Short mmCIF file of C-alpha atoms in Angstrom, two decimals:
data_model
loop_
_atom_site.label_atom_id
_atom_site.label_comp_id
_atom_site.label_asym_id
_atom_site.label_seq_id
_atom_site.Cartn_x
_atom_site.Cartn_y
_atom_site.Cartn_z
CA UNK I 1 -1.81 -18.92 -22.44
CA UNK I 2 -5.38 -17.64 -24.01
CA UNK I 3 -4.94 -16.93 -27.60
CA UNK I 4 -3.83 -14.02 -29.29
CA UNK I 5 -5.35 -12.54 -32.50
CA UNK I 6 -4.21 -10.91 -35.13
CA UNK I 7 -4.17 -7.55 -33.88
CA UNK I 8 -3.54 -9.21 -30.62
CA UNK I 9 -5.02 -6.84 -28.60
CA UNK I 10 -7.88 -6.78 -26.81
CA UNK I 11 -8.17 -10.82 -25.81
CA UNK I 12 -8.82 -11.54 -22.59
CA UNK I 13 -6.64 -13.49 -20.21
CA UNK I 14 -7.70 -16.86 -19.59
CA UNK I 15 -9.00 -17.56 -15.58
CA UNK I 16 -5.79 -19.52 -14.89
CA UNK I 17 -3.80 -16.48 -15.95
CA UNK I 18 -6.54 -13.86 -14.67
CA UNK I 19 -5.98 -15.67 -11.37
CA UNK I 20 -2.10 -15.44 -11.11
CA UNK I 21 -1.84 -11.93 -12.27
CA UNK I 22 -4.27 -11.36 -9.43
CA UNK I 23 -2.29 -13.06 -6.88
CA UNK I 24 0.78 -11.26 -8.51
CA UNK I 25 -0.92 -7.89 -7.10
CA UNK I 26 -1.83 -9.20 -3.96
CA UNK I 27 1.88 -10.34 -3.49
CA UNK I 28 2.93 -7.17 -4.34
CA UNK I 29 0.86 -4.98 -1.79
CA UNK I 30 0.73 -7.76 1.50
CA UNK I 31 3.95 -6.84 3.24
CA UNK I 32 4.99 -6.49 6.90
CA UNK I 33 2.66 -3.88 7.26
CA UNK I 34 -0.71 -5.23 6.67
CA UNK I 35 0.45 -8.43 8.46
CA UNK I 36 1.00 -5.99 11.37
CA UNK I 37 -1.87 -3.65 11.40
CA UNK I 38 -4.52 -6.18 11.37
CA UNK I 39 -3.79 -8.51 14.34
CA UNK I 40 -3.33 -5.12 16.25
CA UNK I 41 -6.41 -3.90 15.69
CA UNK I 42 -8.62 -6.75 16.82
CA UNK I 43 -6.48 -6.91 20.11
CA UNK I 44 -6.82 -3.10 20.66
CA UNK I 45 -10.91 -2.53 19.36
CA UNK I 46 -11.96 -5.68 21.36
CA UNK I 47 -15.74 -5.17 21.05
CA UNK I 48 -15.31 -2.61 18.60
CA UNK I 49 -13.36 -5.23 15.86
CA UNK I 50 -16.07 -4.99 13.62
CA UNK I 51 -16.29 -0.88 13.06
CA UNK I 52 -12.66 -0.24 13.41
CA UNK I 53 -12.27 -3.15 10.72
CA UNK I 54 -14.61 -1.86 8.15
CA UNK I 55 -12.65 1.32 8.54
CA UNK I 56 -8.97 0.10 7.92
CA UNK I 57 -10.77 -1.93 5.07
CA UNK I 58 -12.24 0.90 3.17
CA UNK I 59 -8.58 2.64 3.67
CA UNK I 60 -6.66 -0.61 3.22
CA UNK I 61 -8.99 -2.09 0.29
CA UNK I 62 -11.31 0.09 -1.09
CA UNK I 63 -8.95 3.15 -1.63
CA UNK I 64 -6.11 1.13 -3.12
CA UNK I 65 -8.48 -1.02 -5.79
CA UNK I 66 -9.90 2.36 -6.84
CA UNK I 67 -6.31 3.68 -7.22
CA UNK I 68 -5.80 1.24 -9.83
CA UNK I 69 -8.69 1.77 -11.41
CA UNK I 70 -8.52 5.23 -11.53
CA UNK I 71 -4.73 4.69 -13.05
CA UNK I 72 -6.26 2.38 -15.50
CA UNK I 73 -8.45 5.02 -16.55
CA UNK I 74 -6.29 7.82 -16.85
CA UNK I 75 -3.26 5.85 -18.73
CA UNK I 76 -0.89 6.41 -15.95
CA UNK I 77 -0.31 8.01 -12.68
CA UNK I 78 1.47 10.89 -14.62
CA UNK I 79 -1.75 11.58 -16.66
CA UNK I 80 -3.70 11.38 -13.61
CA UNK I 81 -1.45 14.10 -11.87
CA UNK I 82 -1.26 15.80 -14.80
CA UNK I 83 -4.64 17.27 -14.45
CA UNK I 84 -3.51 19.57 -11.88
CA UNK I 85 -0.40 20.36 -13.64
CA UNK I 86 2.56 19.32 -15.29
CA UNK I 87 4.57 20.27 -12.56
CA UNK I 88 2.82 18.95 -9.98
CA UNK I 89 2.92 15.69 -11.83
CA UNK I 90 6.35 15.16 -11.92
CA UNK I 91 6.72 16.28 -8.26
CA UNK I 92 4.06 14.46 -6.39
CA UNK I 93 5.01 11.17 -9.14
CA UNK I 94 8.24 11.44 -7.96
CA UNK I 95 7.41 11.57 -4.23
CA UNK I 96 5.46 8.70 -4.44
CA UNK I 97 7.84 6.40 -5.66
CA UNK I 98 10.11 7.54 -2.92
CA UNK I 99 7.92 7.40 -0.49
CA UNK I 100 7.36 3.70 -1.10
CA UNK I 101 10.68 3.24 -2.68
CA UNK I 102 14.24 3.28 -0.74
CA UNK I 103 13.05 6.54 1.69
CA UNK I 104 9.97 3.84 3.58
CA UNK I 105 8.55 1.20 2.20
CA UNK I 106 11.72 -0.42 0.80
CA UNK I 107 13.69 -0.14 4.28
CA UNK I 108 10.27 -1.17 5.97
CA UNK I 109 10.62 -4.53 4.33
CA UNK I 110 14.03 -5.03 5.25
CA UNK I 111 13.50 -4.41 9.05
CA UNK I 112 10.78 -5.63 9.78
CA UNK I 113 11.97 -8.94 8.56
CA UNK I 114 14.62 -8.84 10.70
CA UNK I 115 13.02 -7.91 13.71
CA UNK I 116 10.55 -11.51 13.02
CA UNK I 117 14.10 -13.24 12.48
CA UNK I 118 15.95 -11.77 15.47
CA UNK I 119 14.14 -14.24 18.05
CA UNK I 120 15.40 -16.77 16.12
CA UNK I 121 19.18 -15.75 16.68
CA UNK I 122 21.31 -17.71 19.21
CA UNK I 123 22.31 -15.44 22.33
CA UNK I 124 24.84 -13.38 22.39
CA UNK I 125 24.51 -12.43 18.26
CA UNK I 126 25.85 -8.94 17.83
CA UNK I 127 22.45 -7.69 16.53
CA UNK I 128 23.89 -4.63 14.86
CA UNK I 129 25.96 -6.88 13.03
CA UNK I 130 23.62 -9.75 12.19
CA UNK I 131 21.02 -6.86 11.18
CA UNK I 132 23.97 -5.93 8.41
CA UNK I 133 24.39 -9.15 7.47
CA UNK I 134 20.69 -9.83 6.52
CA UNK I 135 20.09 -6.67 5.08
CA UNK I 136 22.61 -7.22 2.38
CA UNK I 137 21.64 -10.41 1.87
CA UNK I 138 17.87 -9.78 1.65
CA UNK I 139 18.63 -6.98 -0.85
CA UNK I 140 21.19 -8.87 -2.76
CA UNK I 141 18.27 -11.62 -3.12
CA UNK I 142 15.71 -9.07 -3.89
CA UNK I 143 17.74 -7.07 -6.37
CA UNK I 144 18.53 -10.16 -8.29
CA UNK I 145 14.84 -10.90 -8.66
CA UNK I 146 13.70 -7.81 -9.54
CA UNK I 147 16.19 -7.75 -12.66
CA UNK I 148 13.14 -9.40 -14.55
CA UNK I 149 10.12 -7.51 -13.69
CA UNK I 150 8.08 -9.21 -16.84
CA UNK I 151 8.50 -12.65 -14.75
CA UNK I 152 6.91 -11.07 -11.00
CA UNK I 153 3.90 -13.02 -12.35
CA UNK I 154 5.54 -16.53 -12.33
CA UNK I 155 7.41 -16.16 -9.10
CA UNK I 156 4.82 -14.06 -7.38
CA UNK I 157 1.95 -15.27 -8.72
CA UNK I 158 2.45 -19.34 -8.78
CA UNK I 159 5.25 -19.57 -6.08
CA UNK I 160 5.77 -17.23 -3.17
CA UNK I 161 2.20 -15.95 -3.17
CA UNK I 162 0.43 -19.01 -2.60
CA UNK I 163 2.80 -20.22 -0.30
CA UNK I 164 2.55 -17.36 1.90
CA UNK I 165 -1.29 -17.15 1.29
CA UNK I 166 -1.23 -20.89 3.09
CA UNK I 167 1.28 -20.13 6.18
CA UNK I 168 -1.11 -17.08 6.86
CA UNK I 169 -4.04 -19.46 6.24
CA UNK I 170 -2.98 -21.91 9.02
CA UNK I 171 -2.52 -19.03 11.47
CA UNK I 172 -5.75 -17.94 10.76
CA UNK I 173 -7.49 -20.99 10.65
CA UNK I 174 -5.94 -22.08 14.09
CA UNK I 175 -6.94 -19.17 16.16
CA UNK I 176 -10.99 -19.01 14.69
CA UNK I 177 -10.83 -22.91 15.71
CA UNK I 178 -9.71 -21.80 19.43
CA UNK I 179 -12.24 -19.23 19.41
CA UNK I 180 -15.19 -21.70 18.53
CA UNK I 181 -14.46 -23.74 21.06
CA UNK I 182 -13.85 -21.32 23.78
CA UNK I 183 -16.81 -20.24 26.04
CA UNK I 184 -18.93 -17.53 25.14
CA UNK I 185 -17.38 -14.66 27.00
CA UNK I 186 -17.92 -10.28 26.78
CA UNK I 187 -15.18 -8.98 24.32
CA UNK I 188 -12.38 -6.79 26.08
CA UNK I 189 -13.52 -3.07 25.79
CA UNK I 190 -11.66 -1.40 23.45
CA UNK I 191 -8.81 0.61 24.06
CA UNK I 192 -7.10 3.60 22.43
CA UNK I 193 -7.19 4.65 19.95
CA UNK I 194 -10.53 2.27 19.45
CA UNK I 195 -12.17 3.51 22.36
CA UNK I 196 -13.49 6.30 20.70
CA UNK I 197 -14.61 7.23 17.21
CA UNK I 198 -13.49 3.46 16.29
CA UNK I 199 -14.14 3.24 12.25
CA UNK I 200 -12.74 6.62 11.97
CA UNK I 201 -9.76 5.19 13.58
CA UNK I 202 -9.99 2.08 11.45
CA UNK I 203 -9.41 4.53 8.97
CA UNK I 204 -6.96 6.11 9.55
CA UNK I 205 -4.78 2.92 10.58
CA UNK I 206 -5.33 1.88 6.84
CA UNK I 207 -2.78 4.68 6.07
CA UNK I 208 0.05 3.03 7.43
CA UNK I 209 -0.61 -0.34 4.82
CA UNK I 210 0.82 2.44 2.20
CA UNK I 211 -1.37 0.88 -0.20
CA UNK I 212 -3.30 3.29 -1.67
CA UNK I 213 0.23 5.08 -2.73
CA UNK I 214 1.24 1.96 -4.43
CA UNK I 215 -1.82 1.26 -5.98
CA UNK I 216 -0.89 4.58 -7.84
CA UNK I 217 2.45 3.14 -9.31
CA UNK I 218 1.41 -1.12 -9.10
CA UNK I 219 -0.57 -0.89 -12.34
CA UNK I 220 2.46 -0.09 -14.41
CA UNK I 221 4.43 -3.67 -13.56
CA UNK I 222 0.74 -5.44 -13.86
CA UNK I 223 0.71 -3.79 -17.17
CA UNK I 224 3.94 -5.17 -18.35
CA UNK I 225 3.31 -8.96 -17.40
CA UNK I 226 -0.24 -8.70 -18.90
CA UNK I 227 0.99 -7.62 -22.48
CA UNK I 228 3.91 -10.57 -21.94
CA UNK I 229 0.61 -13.09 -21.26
CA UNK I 230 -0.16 -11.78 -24.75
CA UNK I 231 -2.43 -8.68 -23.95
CA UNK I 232 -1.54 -6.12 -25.74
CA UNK I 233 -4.26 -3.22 -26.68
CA UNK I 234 -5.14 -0.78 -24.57
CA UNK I 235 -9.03 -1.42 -23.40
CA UNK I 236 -7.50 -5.08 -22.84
CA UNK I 237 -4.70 -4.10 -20.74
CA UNK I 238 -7.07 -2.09 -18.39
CA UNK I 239 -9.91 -4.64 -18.38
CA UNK I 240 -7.13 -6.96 -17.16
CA UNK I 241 -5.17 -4.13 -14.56
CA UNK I 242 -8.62 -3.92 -13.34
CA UNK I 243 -9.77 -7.41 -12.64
CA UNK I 244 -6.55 -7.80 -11.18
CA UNK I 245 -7.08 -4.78 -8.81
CA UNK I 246 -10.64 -6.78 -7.79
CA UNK I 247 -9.61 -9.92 -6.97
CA UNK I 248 -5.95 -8.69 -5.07
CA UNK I 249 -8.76 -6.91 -3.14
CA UNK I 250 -11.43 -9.68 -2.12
CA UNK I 251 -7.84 -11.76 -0.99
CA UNK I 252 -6.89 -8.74 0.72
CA UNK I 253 -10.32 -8.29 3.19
CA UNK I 254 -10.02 -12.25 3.46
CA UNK I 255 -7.10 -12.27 4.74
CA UNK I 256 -7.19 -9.07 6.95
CA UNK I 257 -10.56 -9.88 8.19
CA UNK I 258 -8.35 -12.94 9.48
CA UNK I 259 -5.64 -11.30 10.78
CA UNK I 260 -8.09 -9.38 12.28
CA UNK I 261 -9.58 -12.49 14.26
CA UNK I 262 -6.50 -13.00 15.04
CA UNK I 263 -5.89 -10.49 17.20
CA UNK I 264 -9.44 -10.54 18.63
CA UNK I 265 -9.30 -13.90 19.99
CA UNK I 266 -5.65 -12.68 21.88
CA UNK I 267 -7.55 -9.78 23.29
CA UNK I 268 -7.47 -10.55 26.77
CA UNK I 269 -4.31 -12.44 26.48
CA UNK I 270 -2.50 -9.90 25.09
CA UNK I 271 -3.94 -6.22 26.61
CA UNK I 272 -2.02 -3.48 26.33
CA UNK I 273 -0.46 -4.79 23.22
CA UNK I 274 1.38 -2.66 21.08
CA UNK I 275 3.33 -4.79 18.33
CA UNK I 276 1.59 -6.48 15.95
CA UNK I 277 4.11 -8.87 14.98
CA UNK I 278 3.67 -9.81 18.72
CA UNK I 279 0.22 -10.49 18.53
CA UNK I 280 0.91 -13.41 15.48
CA UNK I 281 3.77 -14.59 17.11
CA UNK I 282 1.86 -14.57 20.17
CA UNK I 283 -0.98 -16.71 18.49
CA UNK I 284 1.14 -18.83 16.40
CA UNK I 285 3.05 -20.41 19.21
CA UNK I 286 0.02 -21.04 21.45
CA UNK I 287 -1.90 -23.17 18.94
CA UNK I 288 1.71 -24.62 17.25
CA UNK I 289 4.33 -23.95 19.86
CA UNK I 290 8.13 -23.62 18.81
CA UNK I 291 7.04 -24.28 15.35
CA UNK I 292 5.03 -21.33 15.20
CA UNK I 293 7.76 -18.89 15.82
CA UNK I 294 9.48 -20.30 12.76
CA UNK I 295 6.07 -20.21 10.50
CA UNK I 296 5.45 -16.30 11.74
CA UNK I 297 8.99 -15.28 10.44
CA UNK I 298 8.59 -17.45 7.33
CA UNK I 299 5.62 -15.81 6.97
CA UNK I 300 7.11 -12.21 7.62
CA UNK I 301 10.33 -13.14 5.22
CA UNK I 302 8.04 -14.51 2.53
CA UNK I 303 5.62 -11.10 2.59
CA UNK I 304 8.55 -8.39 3.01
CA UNK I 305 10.87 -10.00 0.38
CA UNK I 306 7.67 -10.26 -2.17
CA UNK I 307 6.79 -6.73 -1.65
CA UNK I 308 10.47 -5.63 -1.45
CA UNK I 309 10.93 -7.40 -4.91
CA UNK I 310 7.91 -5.30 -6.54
CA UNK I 311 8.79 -1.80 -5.41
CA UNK I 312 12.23 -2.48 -6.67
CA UNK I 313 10.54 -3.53 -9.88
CA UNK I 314 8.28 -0.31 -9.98
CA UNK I 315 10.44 2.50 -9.30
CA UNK I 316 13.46 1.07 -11.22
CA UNK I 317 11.24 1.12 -13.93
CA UNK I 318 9.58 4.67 -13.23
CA UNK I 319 13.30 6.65 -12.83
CA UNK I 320 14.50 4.65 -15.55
CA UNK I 321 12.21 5.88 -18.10
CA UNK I 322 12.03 9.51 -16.04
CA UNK I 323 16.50 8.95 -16.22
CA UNK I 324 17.10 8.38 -20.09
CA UNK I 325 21.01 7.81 -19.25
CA UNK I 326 20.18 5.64 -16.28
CA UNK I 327 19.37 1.93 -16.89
CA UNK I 328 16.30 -0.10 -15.19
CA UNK I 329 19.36 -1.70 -14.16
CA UNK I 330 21.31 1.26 -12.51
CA UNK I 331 18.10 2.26 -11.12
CA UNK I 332 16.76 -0.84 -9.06
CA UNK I 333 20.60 -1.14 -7.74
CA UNK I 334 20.75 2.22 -6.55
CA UNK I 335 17.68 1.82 -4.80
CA UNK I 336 18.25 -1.50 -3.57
CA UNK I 337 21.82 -0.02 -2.04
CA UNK I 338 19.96 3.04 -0.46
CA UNK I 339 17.62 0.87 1.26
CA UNK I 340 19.64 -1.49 2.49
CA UNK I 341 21.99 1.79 3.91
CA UNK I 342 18.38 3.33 5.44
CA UNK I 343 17.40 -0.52 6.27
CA UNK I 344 20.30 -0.54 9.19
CA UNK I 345 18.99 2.29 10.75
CA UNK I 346 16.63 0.49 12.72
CA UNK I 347 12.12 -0.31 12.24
CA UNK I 348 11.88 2.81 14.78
CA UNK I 349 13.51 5.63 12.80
CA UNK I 350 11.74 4.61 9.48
CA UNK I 351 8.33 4.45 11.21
CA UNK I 352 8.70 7.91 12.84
CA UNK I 353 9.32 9.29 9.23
CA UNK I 354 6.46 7.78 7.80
CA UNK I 355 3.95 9.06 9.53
CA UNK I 356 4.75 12.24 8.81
CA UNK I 357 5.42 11.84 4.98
CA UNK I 358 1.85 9.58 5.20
CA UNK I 359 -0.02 12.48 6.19
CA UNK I 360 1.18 14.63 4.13
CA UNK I 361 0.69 12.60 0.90
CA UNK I 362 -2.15 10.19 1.43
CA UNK I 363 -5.22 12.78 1.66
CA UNK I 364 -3.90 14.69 -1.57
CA UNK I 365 -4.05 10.81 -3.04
CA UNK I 366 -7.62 10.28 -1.78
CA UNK I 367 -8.83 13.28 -3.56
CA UNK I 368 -7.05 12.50 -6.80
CA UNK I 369 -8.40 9.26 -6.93
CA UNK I 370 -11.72 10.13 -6.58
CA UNK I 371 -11.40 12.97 -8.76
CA UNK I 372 -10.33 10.42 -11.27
CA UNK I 373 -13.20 7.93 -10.97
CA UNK I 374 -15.40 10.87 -11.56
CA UNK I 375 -13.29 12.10 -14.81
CA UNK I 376 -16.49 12.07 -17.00
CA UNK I 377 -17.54 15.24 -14.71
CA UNK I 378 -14.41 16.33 -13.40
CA UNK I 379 -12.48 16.76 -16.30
CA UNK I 380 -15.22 19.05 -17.93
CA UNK I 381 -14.29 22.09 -15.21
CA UNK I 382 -10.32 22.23 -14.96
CA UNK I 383 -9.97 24.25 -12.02
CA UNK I 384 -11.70 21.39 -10.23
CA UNK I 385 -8.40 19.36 -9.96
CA UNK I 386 -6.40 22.51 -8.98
CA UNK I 387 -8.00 24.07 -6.71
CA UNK I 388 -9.14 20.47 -4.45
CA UNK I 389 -5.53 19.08 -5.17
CA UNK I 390 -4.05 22.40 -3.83
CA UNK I 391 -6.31 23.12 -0.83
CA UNK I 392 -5.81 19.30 0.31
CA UNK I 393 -2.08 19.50 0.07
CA UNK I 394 -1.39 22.90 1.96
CA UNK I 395 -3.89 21.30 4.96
CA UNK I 396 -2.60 17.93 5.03
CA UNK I 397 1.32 19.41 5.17
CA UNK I 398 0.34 21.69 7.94
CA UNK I 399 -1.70 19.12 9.83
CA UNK I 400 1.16 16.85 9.37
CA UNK I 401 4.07 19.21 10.64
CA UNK I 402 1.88 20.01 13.96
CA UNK I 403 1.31 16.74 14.21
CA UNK I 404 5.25 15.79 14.36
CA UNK I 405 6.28 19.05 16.16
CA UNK I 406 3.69 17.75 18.63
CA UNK I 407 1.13 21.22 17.88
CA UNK I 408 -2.49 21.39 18.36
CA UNK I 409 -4.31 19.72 15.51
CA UNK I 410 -5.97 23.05 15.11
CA UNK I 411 -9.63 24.32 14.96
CA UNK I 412 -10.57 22.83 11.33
CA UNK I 413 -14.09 20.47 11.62
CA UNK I 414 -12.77 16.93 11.92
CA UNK I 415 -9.13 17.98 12.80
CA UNK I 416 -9.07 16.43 15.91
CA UNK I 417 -9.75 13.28 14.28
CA UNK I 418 -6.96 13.64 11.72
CA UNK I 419 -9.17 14.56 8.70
CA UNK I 420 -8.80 18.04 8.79
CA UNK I 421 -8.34 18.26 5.10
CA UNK I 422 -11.91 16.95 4.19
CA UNK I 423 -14.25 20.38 4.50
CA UNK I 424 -11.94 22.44 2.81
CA UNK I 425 -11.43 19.73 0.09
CA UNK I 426 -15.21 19.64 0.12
CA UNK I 427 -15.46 23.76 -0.13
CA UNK I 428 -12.81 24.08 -3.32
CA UNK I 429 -14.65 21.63 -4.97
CA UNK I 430 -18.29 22.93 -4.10
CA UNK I 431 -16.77 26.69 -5.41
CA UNK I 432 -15.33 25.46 -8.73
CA UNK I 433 -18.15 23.77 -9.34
CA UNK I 434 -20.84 26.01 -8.86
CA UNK I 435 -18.93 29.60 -9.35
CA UNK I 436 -20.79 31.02 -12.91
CA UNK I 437 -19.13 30.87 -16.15
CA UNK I 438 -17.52 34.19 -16.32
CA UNK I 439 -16.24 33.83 -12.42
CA UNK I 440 -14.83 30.57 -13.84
CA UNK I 441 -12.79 31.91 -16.55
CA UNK I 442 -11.28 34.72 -14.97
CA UNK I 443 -9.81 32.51 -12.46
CA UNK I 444 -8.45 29.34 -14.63
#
């Protein structure tokens, strides 16, 4: 452990510990979801792998590092939120750590690590039953864990991290081997939604990693195991939330840059794909045969139980502190019973809800955190939070209710691509910035 002054505050982590805490992070966001998306994309974009990829990793990577740097900044996600208004604060703070929490990303987990194991399951397993089974004990596992948030760095960080870092390694490493030796051939065309548009769709597949909503609440739980490595002031804590955010990030486009290769050399092998998990399996028991199936749903078990274990960890400790008479305790076991009740309902049913709940929350989280990485400017005209925040949230709720009552996108520019939000984001901000002085008070 790097020393600790006096004051104790503002010494750095040493690279050892810089390095787990990052991993930590990493462990925290790489669930079933971005081992999914990935592997999917390079078998749908075929020649298009590289545009569609630099999409999903600007909304996979880029947006969710910047959330936790604009968190740093800010002091919390409340503070950030804040801006806008109190209100709003504890409203969209709240739906945020239920949106990742026991309503999606909690469940997610859960499911999706059964649906990796269920192959594995002898014939004639009741799956209903089985699914029970494993839900209960996955949360029971994952509950227990999370009961000592201040330790995610040593379990995360120096145990279950690496080790699913390697299985994903030799997955990787296996299919760019089979690609270099396979004849140069024309990539598969791309397909839809790749076929047109296909870093725009990139994009937009990058909201179903969830990570730039977790980013928003992540920096919390970092927080807490950097002051227990000693780190306790303030500038010191966010130096250290902030490397951490870097380097979970360069893993993160390593490894989904993989994934993505992945899927690319199972193109033709695999067209008309529409699983991810598929894909991997697909590729892991070509190049490793019965074996592989078994390193895919280690692989999927390691990632969901790591994430489940941190979201427990975050919003036990958010409700806790929001819940005076509630203990972190009480919290993270009502959450981790909720899930596992949500959990048995099946991957399909959660999915279907998050895409709407996505869309309605992600673009009002884009413009916050880049309203916060701007705060030097932004904060100096108030209105500029309110009236962006505001205008992105009553577009991206409509866009998102046509979208699941099956409506026409409607006539905004770039609706039809799903980013129907951006020009009138763009026009609140333009008007509160450049509305005169006297315009400007009248209307705060």
């Amino acid at each position: 452990m790097g020393s600790v002054g006096q004051g104790g505050s503002d010494e750095a982590l040493s690279p050892r510990q810089s390095l787990f805490v990052g991993v930590t992070l990493f462990s925290m966001f790489f669930g079933a979801g971005n081992l999914i998306l990935p592997p999917l994309l390079g078998v749908q974009a075929g020649s298009a792998t590289l545009p569609a990829l630099i999409g999903f990793l600007v909304a996979g990577v880029g947006l969710p590092v910047l959330g936790i740097v604009a968190v740093a900044l800010s002091g919390t996600l409340r503070d950030l939120c804040a801006r806008v208004h109190p209100a709003f604060a504890r409203v969209f703070v709240a739906l945020v750590y239920l949106a990742i929490g026991p309503c999606l990303a909690i469940p997610r987990t859960a499911s999706t690590a059964f649906e990796m194991l269920a192959p594995l399951l002898g014939e004639g397993v009741p799956l209903e039953a089985a699914r029970l089974v494993f839900s209960v004990a996955f949360f029971a596992v994952a509950y227990a864990l999370a009961m000592r948030p201040g330790r995610l760095t040593h379990l995360l960080g120096r145990v279950t991290g690496p080790a699913l870092i390697l299985l994903i390694v030799a997955v990787v490493a296996s299919a760019v081997a089979a690609l270099a030796a396979a004849p140069a051939l024309p990539a598969a065309a791309p397909v839809a939604p790749y076929d047109s548009a296909a870093a725009v769709q990139g994009f937009l597949t990058g909201y179903q990693t969830m990570d730039l909503l977790a980013s928003l609440t992540f920096g919390l739980v970092i927080a807490t195991n950097v002051r227990n490595l000693g780190v306790t002031g303030r500038s010191g804590v966010m130096r250290e939330v902030c490397r951490a955010g870097v380097l979970a990030g360069v893993l993160m486009v390593a490894v989904y840059g993989g994934l993505a290769v992945v899927g690319f050399e199972r193109c033709e092998a695999l067209a008309g794909a529409t699983n991810g998990a598929a894909v991997i399996t697909s590729s892991a028991s070509a190049h490793f045969g019965v074996a592989g199936t078994v390193v895919v749903a280690a692989i999927f078990l390691l990632a969901c139980l790591n994430v489940c274990i941190g979201l427990i960890s975050c919003c036990g400790s958010y409700f806790a502190d929001e819940l005076p008479r509630v203990s972190y305790r009480g919290c993270a076991l009502a959450f981790a019973a909720f899930s596992c009740a949500v959990a048995n309902l099946g991957l399909d049913a959660i999915l279907e809800l998050s895409a709407t709940l996505l869309g309605c929350l992600y673009p009002v989280a884009i413009v916050l955190v880049v309203l916060g990485m701007l705060h030097r400017l932004t904060d100096r005209v108030p209105r500029l939070w309110r009236w962006s925040v505001s205008v992105t949230a009553v577009v991206s709720v409509a866009e998102a209710a046509c979208a699941a009552l099956g409506l026409a996108p409607g006539h905004l520019p770039l609706a039809d691509l799903g980013l129907g939000w951006v020009c009138p984001a763009l026009i609140a901000a333009t008007l509160a910035l450049v509305l005169p002085t006297s315009a400007r008070k009248e209307t705060i």
